[in-house]
Amino acid sequence: MTMFWTPRRSVSALVATAVAALIALVALPAALGALGTGGLFATGTESDRAQSRAEQLQTASPDLILAVADRGGPGPWQKQVRTRVRTLTSRLSSDPEVGTVRSFALSDDPWLRSRDGRTGLVTVSLIGSAKERRDSAERLVPQARAALAPLRVEASGTAWATSRSDQRIKIDLLRAELLAAPLVLLLLVLTYGSLSAAMLPVLVAALVVLCAVPVLGILAQYTDISTFAVNAAAAIGFGLSVDFTLFILARYREENARGTPRTQALEVALRTSGRSVLCSAAVITSCLAAVSAVPVPLLRSLSVAGITVTLLAALAALTTVPAALTLLGDRIDSGDPLRRLRRSAIGEVSTFWRTVARGVTNRPLAAAAGALVVLGVLAWPAFETRLGVPDERGLPQSAPVAQAAADLRQRFTAPPERLHIVVTQGSAAAVSRYAAALARQPHVHDVRVLPSSSTRPGERMPTEDQDSVLVVAADVAPDSQEGARLVQAMRSLPAPGATLIGGQTAQNLDTVTTLRRSLPWAAAATAMALLVSLTLFTRSVIAPLKALAVATLSLAASAGMIAWAFQGGHANGLLGHFTLTGTLDGCLLVFTLAVAFALAIDYEVFLLGRIKEEFDQGRTNRDSVVEGIAHTGRLMTSAAAALALSTAAMTTAEVTMLKLVGAGIASAAILDAVLVRGVLVPAVMTLLGPANWWSPRVSLRREGTNRPPDRRAESATEIG
């Protein structure tokens, strides 16, 4: 048979790869500049429509808040200070990227003054997309500080918090990647005993991450792709690329160590492990595609970025890796600094994992019960999970924007984040009665009717059935249960006409509700895609169902560990200090669990493929399980360790969002590779026996009548 990966084709493939990398490097600055912010709140909800309508009426919630205080002086209400702030207010109002401005210098509004009278607020509503508002805030804040110097100007608000978060995330992830790369390289050298073999996965991973950014930059022209999503996906893509490369490299070296010529060993590796890579990429992509259907821009952005790096990782593993192996030849095994210390040759079966597998399959019921108990204990905290939406508290407490926001909560009677925007229709009398009813709700201390662009000049309130905007000031936090109940109570009140209730509290509630309603559909779509893919891969009905059940258990344990660490705060100190909010970021939790679930299936596909291969060669079901674990145990643990290192490095970040993603994926990868694949899966497969491979269309051989294994033919045997 003619070999596809000839030296000539391999050179062409690597030249094409180098050209792609060069183009990606040149396009990198433009791609990074095209990235957006990824909205935190669900779209299409009542609060989203309320915000849009309030913006049309020029009464929207502010995106940028400037707190002005005189440094040690008598306060911001002295004449000179007010004059300077009026000038700044005028400049802001005339800016084409500014919608509305409210200033303490133009009003005696107590909402714009601190309780001690020493600080005043200038609130700014911006126009444009989330990215444009962030960019506007980055331009306006330095201008405001320069115009009011030496007055102290502290900035907060969603646009400025997003800007500061993006800047901090870039720094944190760069540090994490610089830390992870040498650690992963060291791990691979220790595991695979060759500098060449260790460098190949790292170089392929770096290539995938580099090429992913321009691709996402192009996609950002059509949908909002956030900077955070790209950076998080880069860390995940690095680990996933290492995994895919190791799957093929390990099988290639195993076949070659058995005496198979390198060209044939590569063909076997691509037919077996390469097929596993394709199936894994399909399952991971399907899982993330289902999650992308949830109408939250940040979650959709994370999913699109994850899909991109997954497809690129699979493409590189199936093209760049075989081309490199063809040209490297024997050099792939050169440069082992620990050759004299190794007890077994590279490519040999793991005696440790064979011993573990034999112990598990000898007592499968006890092993399965023990694993289930551990998973159940780990999953228990997940039952108390409370979802929320991130804010500036995800930054370090020392961050100026976090301190400014905390100062607003403590020193002002009506912090902008606790204001509820109500857009309704009706006559002046009806709106007044409605405002009085709102004022009687628990935790409400003031209600105002604002003039809007639809109000006639000189009128405070409408006299006809037209849009009116009411602002409800509450004394409960946006992410509190009391705040959610207040929004629900306001929405249940009889209104004079069509009414929309918005504000940050309503946006938080609507986003969490959207997540809860959408996730069952996303889970069903993911399960269907998984069952179809694994049925085609294994040609069995039972094995995919078992894989789905085991992956779900692993997912529950991962959710419990995340809740215990971040909602319960037990990882505070261990993973650096972060602010406890009593909730978990819903979008990041869903994305992290989706990746963890996909990784569980990734390892399941590789393990199932090898066990099925052993079974088809004539081994009994139990022996197939033992040999499958023996041949893949070392690979799965080293691949999981490499992925865990690349993502765990994110826990060194100062931003809680990165800590959650990094710790969640790293712990899930190790848990799944060691406990689930090493103990639970072989125990369950032993208990199921030949039923693992039952299919209504295929008459499987009986376990006792399988022909003896032919190890000489193994290198030429395809899976399934």
XYZ file of C-alpha atoms in Angstrom:
720
model
C 0.000 0.000 0.000
C 1.309 3.443 -0.888
C 2.101 5.527 2.178
C 0.408 8.919 2.209
C 2.950 10.740 4.372
C 5.943 10.648 2.067
C 8.915 12.946 2.757
C 7.845 15.224 -0.089
C 4.308 15.612 1.214
C 5.608 16.079 4.725
C 7.875 18.931 3.643
C 4.967 20.562 1.810
C 2.747 20.237 4.888
C 5.345 21.789 7.187
C 6.016 24.619 4.728
C 2.279 25.336 4.607
C 2.212 25.259 8.407
C 5.111 27.717 8.603
C 3.390 30.064 6.140
C 0.171 29.898 8.165
C 2.105 30.686 11.348
C 3.821 33.649 9.676
C 0.515 35.042 8.408
C -1.010 34.581 11.852
C 1.902 36.398 13.466
C 1.544 39.356 11.098
C -2.237 39.482 11.593
C -2.017 39.148 15.379
C -2.167 42.884 16.306
C -5.159 43.546 14.044
C -6.940 40.453 15.336
C -6.467 41.467 18.961
C -7.775 44.941 18.177
C -10.958 43.494 16.686
C -11.920 41.602 19.832
C -14.856 42.829 21.872
C -16.004 42.390 25.447
C -18.689 39.699 25.323
C -21.785 40.917 27.120
C -22.367 39.565 30.613
C -26.159 39.699 30.461
C -28.618 37.582 28.497
C -30.101 39.152 25.383
C -33.771 39.254 24.438
C -34.953 39.412 28.053
C -37.297 41.943 29.634
C -34.418 43.759 31.325
C -32.536 43.887 28.015
C -35.546 45.442 26.295
C -35.963 47.870 29.198
C -32.346 48.990 28.848
C -32.730 49.484 25.092
C -35.919 51.503 25.508
C -34.404 53.598 28.292
C -31.455 54.391 26.030
C -33.860 55.576 23.342
C -35.514 57.807 25.945
C -32.078 59.000 27.150
C -32.650 57.714 30.677
C -30.519 54.557 30.631
C -28.351 53.303 33.470
C -24.833 54.797 33.419
C -21.904 52.904 31.906
C -19.267 55.115 33.519
C -19.323 56.676 36.992
C -16.856 59.358 38.062
C -16.604 60.059 41.799
C -15.029 63.489 42.337
C -13.517 64.517 45.678
C -11.224 67.354 46.731
C -7.952 66.002 48.154
C -8.228 67.139 51.748
C -10.261 70.221 50.849
C -13.696 71.336 52.017
C -15.541 69.076 49.582
C -16.627 69.163 45.946
C -19.331 71.784 46.415
C -17.083 74.786 46.643
C -17.664 77.220 43.801
C -14.361 76.684 42.013
C -14.762 72.914 41.990
C -18.339 73.079 40.743
C -17.268 75.398 37.928
C -14.580 72.986 36.756
C -16.962 70.033 36.954
C -19.578 71.969 34.954
C -16.979 72.527 32.247
C -16.150 68.817 32.221
C -19.851 67.954 32.128
C -20.326 70.199 29.111
C -17.411 68.554 27.308
C -18.752 65.100 28.066
C -22.257 66.019 26.891
C -20.906 67.219 23.547
C -18.859 64.065 22.967
C -20.348 62.059 20.054
C -19.883 58.770 21.935
C -21.774 59.962 25.026
C -25.521 59.609 25.427
C -26.505 61.399 28.633
C -24.610 62.942 31.550
C -25.825 63.665 35.072
C -23.609 65.763 37.329
C -23.666 66.917 40.940
C -22.402 70.292 39.690
C -25.663 70.894 37.814
C -28.062 69.544 40.420
C -28.672 69.322 44.141
C -29.787 65.720 43.713
C -28.919 63.868 46.957
C -28.391 60.668 44.939
C -25.320 62.333 43.427
C -23.791 63.313 46.778
C -22.112 61.128 49.369
C -23.585 61.041 52.846
C -20.666 63.039 54.260
C -20.911 65.622 51.475
C -17.283 65.237 50.411
C -17.766 63.345 47.131
C -19.977 64.000 44.133
C -20.864 61.858 41.134
C -20.808 62.431 37.402
C -22.628 59.565 35.679
C -22.197 58.961 31.952
C -24.307 56.813 29.637
C -22.346 55.797 26.550
C -23.564 54.729 23.123
C -22.495 51.968 20.765
C -21.564 48.331 21.229
C -20.041 46.970 24.417
C -16.596 47.173 22.803
C -17.185 50.781 21.742
C -18.345 51.703 25.245
C -15.254 50.113 26.748
C -13.025 52.001 24.314
C -14.887 55.241 25.062
C -14.361 54.753 28.795
C -10.644 54.177 28.237
C -10.490 57.516 26.429
C -12.765 59.572 28.689
C -11.428 58.612 32.122
C -7.870 59.926 31.553
C -9.336 63.094 30.020
C -11.578 63.651 33.046
C -8.716 63.130 35.481
C -6.519 65.552 33.571
C -9.290 68.164 33.417
C -9.986 68.010 37.168
C -6.450 67.575 38.519
C -5.507 67.771 41.365
C -8.996 66.644 42.406
C -9.316 62.917 43.055
C -11.399 61.218 40.350
C -12.242 57.554 40.948
C -13.847 55.713 38.031
C -16.234 52.749 38.135
C -19.189 51.433 36.138
C -19.525 48.488 33.771
C -17.558 50.007 30.871
C -14.570 50.963 33.028
C -14.671 47.699 35.010
C -14.645 45.760 31.727
C -11.650 47.746 30.530
C -9.678 47.137 33.720
C -10.618 43.449 33.748
C -9.458 42.978 30.158
C -6.124 44.625 30.919
C -5.605 42.534 34.040
C -6.597 39.325 32.247
C -4.048 39.906 29.474
C -1.253 40.293 32.008
C -2.374 37.332 34.108
C -2.718 34.967 31.158
C 0.633 35.930 29.681
C 2.248 35.118 33.003
C 0.299 31.849 33.238
C 1.315 30.741 29.747
C 4.973 31.578 30.365
C 4.777 29.509 33.540
C 2.896 26.570 32.017
C 4.974 26.012 28.862
C 8.283 25.038 30.554
C 6.456 22.939 33.160
C 4.600 21.002 30.470
C 7.855 20.523 28.561
C 9.585 19.198 31.686
C 6.682 16.823 32.359
C 6.820 15.449 28.823
C 10.584 14.963 28.973
C 10.219 12.999 32.202
C 7.340 10.957 30.781
C 8.432 10.319 27.202
C 12.189 10.443 27.566
C 13.127 12.497 24.528
C 13.621 16.189 24.004
C 12.306 15.832 20.456
C 9.210 13.923 21.567
C 8.605 16.439 24.366
C 9.096 19.494 22.173
C 6.715 18.344 19.437
C 3.449 18.631 21.469
C 4.522 21.990 22.922
C 5.394 23.432 19.501
C 2.149 22.149 17.983
C 0.184 23.664 20.875
C 1.923 27.027 20.443
C 1.138 26.895 16.719
C -2.549 26.200 17.386
C -2.833 29.076 19.859
C -1.063 31.459 17.476
C -3.296 30.575 14.515
C -6.486 30.624 16.581
C -6.265 34.338 17.395
C -6.482 35.648 13.774
C -9.293 33.194 13.036
C -11.207 34.541 16.019
C -10.355 38.071 14.913
C -12.110 37.349 11.615
C -15.115 35.871 13.430
C -15.200 38.997 15.611
C -16.278 40.946 12.523
C -19.564 39.023 12.564
C -20.154 38.250 16.244
C -18.901 39.534 19.571
C -15.737 37.620 20.535
C -14.377 38.812 23.860
C -10.745 39.236 24.795
C -11.311 37.053 27.831
C -12.776 34.252 25.699
C -9.769 34.250 23.379
C -7.303 34.200 26.249
C -9.161 31.463 28.125
C -9.516 29.390 24.956
C -5.797 29.810 24.290
C -4.943 28.175 27.609
C -7.440 25.366 26.984
C -6.319 24.972 23.371
C -2.720 24.622 24.506
C -3.603 21.687 26.742
C -5.956 20.110 24.206
C -3.325 20.320 21.459
C -0.831 18.583 23.720
C -3.420 15.859 24.399
C -4.206 15.222 20.731
C -0.533 15.189 19.787
C 0.302 12.779 22.589
C -2.463 10.388 21.517
C -0.847 9.959 18.105
C 2.763 10.197 19.262
C 2.354 7.591 22.006
C 0.738 5.040 19.682
C 3.377 5.698 17.029
C 6.212 5.059 19.479
C 4.463 2.009 20.924
C 4.139 0.415 17.490
C 7.727 1.250 16.621
C 8.989 -0.189 19.921
C 7.192 -3.415 19.003
C 9.309 -3.653 15.838
C 6.917 -2.132 13.310
C 8.709 0.041 10.699
C 8.181 3.737 11.321
C 6.150 4.343 8.168
C 3.734 1.548 9.067
C 3.714 2.607 12.727
C 2.560 6.061 11.654
C -0.213 4.574 9.528
C -1.414 2.474 12.466
C -1.285 5.483 14.803
C -3.380 7.565 12.414
C -5.914 4.777 11.825
C -6.365 4.172 15.552
C -5.431 7.192 17.649
C -6.106 9.517 14.726
C -9.640 8.195 14.556
C -9.976 8.821 18.286
C -8.802 12.407 17.780
C -11.452 12.935 15.105
C -14.194 11.517 17.308
C -13.032 13.541 20.317
C -12.943 16.760 18.303
C -16.445 16.060 16.983
C -17.819 15.446 20.481
C -16.102 18.496 22.010
C -17.298 20.695 19.144
C -20.864 19.396 19.483
C -20.823 20.018 23.222
C -19.603 23.602 22.873
C -21.948 24.253 19.940
C -24.905 23.267 22.116
C -23.728 25.652 24.837
C -23.324 28.466 22.297
C -27.096 28.395 21.755
C -27.585 29.949 25.212
C -28.309 33.664 24.518
C -25.581 35.141 26.718
C -22.891 36.888 24.622
C -19.982 35.984 26.908
C -20.923 32.294 26.964
C -21.424 32.273 23.207
C -18.051 33.955 22.779
C -16.350 31.372 24.995
C -18.004 28.532 23.076
C -17.002 29.862 19.652
C -13.421 30.347 20.833
C -13.385 26.829 22.294
C -14.717 25.314 19.069
C -12.070 27.157 17.065
C -9.117 25.914 19.110
C -10.548 22.374 19.181
C -10.820 22.165 15.400
C -7.371 23.678 14.912
C -5.889 21.278 17.480
C -7.381 18.289 15.648
C -6.217 19.628 12.274
C -2.663 20.104 13.533
C -2.603 16.666 15.166
C -3.665 14.983 11.916
C -1.430 16.973 9.544
C 1.491 18.734 11.200
C 2.267 15.906 13.635
C 2.509 13.073 11.057
C 4.525 15.317 8.752
C 6.972 16.078 11.554
C 7.204 12.408 12.574
C 7.934 11.392 8.989
C 10.830 13.825 8.678
C 12.217 13.282 12.171
C 12.431 9.509 11.825
C 14.678 8.009 14.507
C 15.476 11.468 15.849
C 12.091 11.544 17.604
C 13.588 9.205 20.245
C 16.901 11.009 20.652
C 18.078 13.116 23.548
C 16.758 11.240 26.590
C 18.517 12.802 29.612
C 17.136 10.122 31.961
C 17.796 7.032 29.868
C 19.959 5.353 32.525
C 17.387 5.890 35.279
C 14.388 4.420 33.477
C 13.117 1.008 34.538
C 11.285 0.377 31.273
C 11.858 1.390 27.698
C 9.783 4.105 26.104
C 6.751 2.582 24.382
C 6.391 -0.377 26.729
C 3.109 -1.147 28.465
C 2.666 0.368 31.933
C 3.023 -2.367 34.552
C 1.557 -0.044 37.185
C -1.683 0.524 35.309
C -1.891 -3.152 34.358
C -1.684 -4.031 38.055
C -4.341 -1.440 38.909
C -6.626 -2.707 36.146
C -6.272 -6.311 37.282
C -7.099 -5.323 40.847
C -10.181 -3.390 39.729
C -11.452 -6.109 37.395
C -10.930 -8.778 40.068
C -13.306 -6.923 42.408
C -15.345 -4.702 40.076
C -18.341 -4.219 42.361
C -16.260 -2.976 45.295
C -14.159 -0.743 43.026
C -17.229 0.784 41.382
C -18.915 1.355 44.747
C -15.821 3.046 46.171
C -15.453 5.318 43.144
C -19.146 6.245 43.275
C -18.884 7.145 46.965
C -15.928 9.447 46.291
C -17.695 11.081 43.343
C -20.858 11.506 45.412
C -18.990 13.243 48.224
C -17.265 15.552 45.743
C -20.560 16.335 43.992
C -22.509 17.157 47.167
C -21.658 20.918 47.336
C -23.075 21.344 43.829
C -26.614 21.052 45.221
C -26.181 24.414 46.967
C -24.846 26.267 43.933
C -26.141 29.813 43.399
C -25.551 31.315 39.985
C -24.712 34.971 39.491
C -23.139 37.477 37.108
C -19.565 38.749 37.545
C -18.764 42.335 38.423
C -15.737 44.336 39.556
C -15.435 42.164 42.677
C -13.775 39.592 40.449
C -10.746 41.883 40.425
C -8.351 42.086 43.384
C -9.651 44.136 46.295
C -6.682 46.459 45.791
C -7.773 47.318 42.225
C -8.859 51.002 42.028
C -12.093 50.175 40.195
C -13.043 47.623 42.864
C -12.308 50.123 45.621
C -14.296 52.835 43.839
C -17.327 50.554 43.463
C -17.128 49.500 47.116
C -16.939 53.168 48.119
C -20.130 53.901 46.167
C -21.993 51.144 48.000
C -20.916 52.395 51.407
C -21.092 56.172 51.065
C -24.041 56.891 48.757
C -27.746 56.489 49.437
C -28.577 55.322 45.897
C -25.609 53.601 44.213
C -26.300 53.272 40.465
C -26.044 49.467 40.628
C -29.035 49.392 43.024
C -31.314 51.508 40.844
C -34.143 49.760 38.986
C -35.240 51.235 35.654
C -38.976 50.936 34.968
C -40.366 51.903 31.550
C -44.162 52.018 31.462
C -47.041 53.650 29.607
C -50.012 55.535 30.986
C -51.443 58.868 32.010
C -49.880 61.062 34.669
C -52.390 59.949 37.285
C -51.925 56.258 36.502
C -48.141 56.564 36.564
C -48.308 58.370 39.917
C -50.407 55.589 41.432
C -48.008 53.007 40.024
C -45.023 54.894 41.485
C -46.718 54.925 44.887
C -47.273 51.170 44.689
C -43.614 50.642 43.811
C -42.562 52.803 46.759
C -44.443 50.514 49.148
C -42.388 47.453 48.165
C -39.876 46.081 50.700
C -36.334 47.495 50.430
C -37.480 50.450 48.268
C -36.593 53.833 49.763
C -37.314 56.204 46.875
C -39.083 56.308 43.497
C -38.702 59.015 40.869
C -40.355 59.720 37.541
C -37.763 61.020 35.108
C -38.369 63.310 32.152
C -37.620 61.478 28.919
C -37.148 62.445 25.295
C -40.847 61.704 24.728
C -41.919 64.206 27.391
C -43.012 67.630 26.213
C -40.685 70.524 27.040
C -41.384 71.902 30.486
C -43.372 68.850 31.637
C -42.163 66.644 34.472
C -44.568 63.805 33.751
C -46.578 62.758 30.696
C -50.192 63.773 30.432
C -51.104 61.132 27.836
C -50.567 57.400 27.467
C -46.940 57.521 26.458
C -43.659 56.153 27.737
C -42.640 57.109 31.247
C -39.404 56.168 32.987
C -39.364 55.536 36.722
C -36.223 54.972 38.763
C -36.616 52.849 41.884
C -33.875 53.111 44.514
C -33.423 50.003 46.660
C -31.143 49.099 49.543
C -30.341 45.511 48.475
C -27.429 44.276 46.353
C -28.054 43.217 42.730
C -26.846 39.651 43.337
C -28.815 39.103 46.546
C -31.888 36.922 46.917
C -33.756 39.920 48.339
C -32.960 41.880 45.181
C -34.285 39.079 42.979
C -37.486 38.890 45.022
C -37.916 42.656 44.720
C -37.734 42.475 40.920
C -40.265 39.644 40.889
C -42.565 41.626 43.184
C -42.370 44.733 40.982
C -43.131 42.676 37.889
C -46.196 41.202 39.574
C -47.687 44.623 40.384
C -50.575 45.870 38.206
C -49.117 48.485 35.848
C -50.859 51.309 33.969
C -49.775 49.863 30.619
C -47.036 47.874 28.912
C -44.159 47.828 31.392
C -40.518 46.790 31.266
C -38.359 46.507 34.390
C -34.599 46.679 34.051
C -31.490 47.676 35.945
C -28.566 45.551 37.078
C -30.602 43.489 39.539
C -33.158 42.610 36.861
C -30.382 41.844 34.381
C -28.745 39.487 36.875
C -32.043 37.721 37.531
C -32.944 37.429 33.846
C -29.492 36.109 32.947
C -29.574 33.406 35.617
C -33.140 32.483 34.634
C -32.116 32.254 30.981
C -29.223 29.974 31.870
C -31.452 27.677 33.910
C -34.062 27.468 31.157
C -31.580 26.954 28.320
C -29.269 24.413 29.910
C -31.647 21.412 29.766
C -31.997 21.885 26.009
C -28.244 22.300 25.613
C -27.659 19.182 27.723
C -30.130 17.180 25.629
C -28.450 18.285 22.392
C -25.038 17.419 23.822
C -26.206 13.978 24.940
C -27.691 13.252 21.526
C -24.501 14.306 19.733
C -22.437 12.213 22.130
C -24.549 9.097 21.678
C -24.497 9.378 17.891
C -20.733 9.980 17.726
C -19.817 7.172 20.113
C -22.266 4.752 18.508
C -20.577 5.318 15.161
C -17.164 5.077 16.798
C -17.713 1.879 18.812
C -20.556 0.339 16.753
C -22.216 -0.421 20.062
C -25.339 0.791 21.839
C -24.397 0.064 25.455
C -20.896 1.598 25.477
C -22.133 5.109 24.538
C -24.850 4.973 27.211
C -22.273 3.918 29.784
C -19.947 6.706 28.630
C -22.721 9.284 29.012
C -23.597 8.084 32.517
C -19.988 8.036 33.700
C -19.246 11.452 32.173
C -22.301 12.881 33.927
C -21.036 11.583 37.274
C -17.632 13.100 36.582
C -19.331 16.371 35.644
C -21.303 16.456 38.903
C -18.119 15.911 40.909
C -16.407 18.737 39.023
C -19.335 21.068 39.731
C -19.175 20.177 43.408
C -15.452 20.885 43.629
C -15.910 24.286 41.981
C -18.783 25.200 44.313
C -16.802 24.077 47.365
C -13.720 26.032 46.312
C -15.200 29.297 45.040
C -18.733 29.708 46.357
C -17.857 28.244 49.731
C -14.505 30.031 49.698
C -12.471 27.016 50.827
C -9.846 27.701 48.149
C -9.394 31.287 49.324
C -5.752 31.482 50.292
C -4.815 28.205 48.634
C -5.402 29.734 45.191
C -4.624 33.281 46.243
C -7.094 35.658 47.828
C -10.325 36.558 46.056
C -13.581 38.250 47.037
C -16.378 35.924 48.106
C -19.713 36.918 46.569
C -21.833 33.940 47.630
C -22.494 33.056 43.982
C -20.715 31.467 41.034
C -20.460 33.171 37.668
C -23.118 31.285 35.707
C -21.507 31.686 32.279
C -18.055 30.627 33.406
C -19.422 27.712 35.404
C -21.354 26.421 32.391
C -18.360 26.856 30.090
C -15.962 25.201 32.539
C -18.288 22.248 33.036
C -18.835 21.965 29.279
C -15.077 21.752 28.747
C -14.744 19.286 31.644
C -17.507 17.128 30.155
C -15.870 17.278 26.733
C -12.512 16.264 28.213
C -14.159 13.339 29.995
C -15.496 12.167 26.650
C -12.100 12.836 25.063
C -10.405 10.382 27.418
C -13.364 7.993 27.158
C -13.056 7.878 23.373
C -9.365 7.079 23.515
C -9.813 4.402 26.180
C -12.861 2.841 24.513
C -11.061 2.735 21.195
C -8.158 0.791 22.651
C -10.357 -1.620 24.639
C -12.512 -2.243 21.555
C -9.381 -2.877 19.534
C -8.209 -5.491 22.037
C -11.669 -7.101 22.107
C -11.851 -7.319 18.312
C -8.505 -9.120 18.285
C -9.990 -11.997 20.257
C -9.428 -11.184 23.925
C -12.103 -11.717 26.534
C -13.947 -8.651 27.769
C -12.013 -8.606 31.057
C -8.624 -9.049 29.380
C -9.532 -6.355 26.851
C -10.256 -3.942 29.682
C -6.983 -4.780 31.450
C -4.897 -4.410 28.299
C -6.713 -1.237 27.284
C -5.940 0.363 30.650
C -2.361 -0.928 30.576
C -1.741 0.593 27.144
C -3.466 3.937 27.783
C -3.107 4.565 31.530
C 0.294 6.238 31.340
C -0.743 8.268 28.313
C -4.018 9.485 29.835
C -2.441 10.480 33.129
C 0.420 12.314 31.419
C -1.975 14.006 28.979
C -4.271 14.991 31.851
C -1.285 16.252 33.829
C -0.138 18.347 30.861
C -3.623 19.802 30.451
C -3.888 20.374 34.203
C -0.567 22.219 34.258
C -1.530 24.461 31.345
C -4.859 25.394 32.943
C -3.818 25.320 36.607
C -1.312 28.057 35.786
C -4.376 30.291 35.402
C -4.944 30.040 39.154
C -1.948 32.345 39.623
C -4.079 35.114 38.105
C -5.498 37.924 40.202
C -8.858 37.786 38.396
C -11.318 35.333 39.953
C -12.775 34.409 36.553
C -9.441 32.940 35.472
C -8.948 31.148 38.767
C -12.329 29.442 38.425
C -11.754 28.276 34.851
C -8.187 27.127 35.526
C -8.870 25.310 38.780
C -12.114 23.793 37.499
C -10.652 22.302 34.323
C -7.394 21.175 35.947
C -9.132 19.347 38.802
C -11.688 17.817 36.428
C -8.955 16.507 34.111
C -6.997 14.834 36.919
C -10.121 13.426 38.571
C -11.389 11.975 35.320
C -8.095 10.498 34.144
C -7.221 8.866 37.474
C -10.400 7.941 39.355
C -12.978 7.733 36.582
C -10.948 6.191 33.732
C -8.585 4.297 36.012
C -11.157 2.784 38.388
C -14.828 3.417 37.611
C -14.793 2.746 33.865
C -12.919 -0.597 34.020
C -15.106 -1.698 36.936
C -18.345 -0.903 35.105
C -17.129 -2.444 31.851
C -16.158 -5.614 33.704
C -19.609 -5.825 35.288
C -21.295 -5.319 31.916
C -19.180 -7.994 30.249
C -19.710 -8.604 26.515
C -22.872 -6.477 26.725
C -20.530 -3.483 26.367
C -20.361 -4.210 22.655
C -23.972 -5.198 22.020
C -25.525 -3.779 18.889
C -28.842 -4.724 17.276
C -27.144 -4.998 13.886
C -24.012 -6.846 14.903
C -23.846 -10.358 16.299
C -20.941 -10.180 18.676
C -18.702 -13.114 19.374
C -19.313 -14.822 22.685
C -16.688 -14.056 25.243
C -15.627 -17.676 25.618
C -15.283 -18.360 21.893
C -13.075 -15.466 20.890
C -10.067 -16.498 18.911
C -6.668 -16.160 20.611
C -5.060 -12.753 20.364
C -2.694 -12.245 17.465
C -0.269 -9.564 18.602
C 1.620 -9.680 15.302
C -1.445 -8.475 13.449
C -2.183 -5.724 15.939
C -0.243 -3.061 14.097
C -2.403 -3.503 11.020
C -5.759 -3.748 12.770
C -8.275 -0.918 12.678
C -10.582 -0.028 15.524
C -14.078 -1.404 15.187
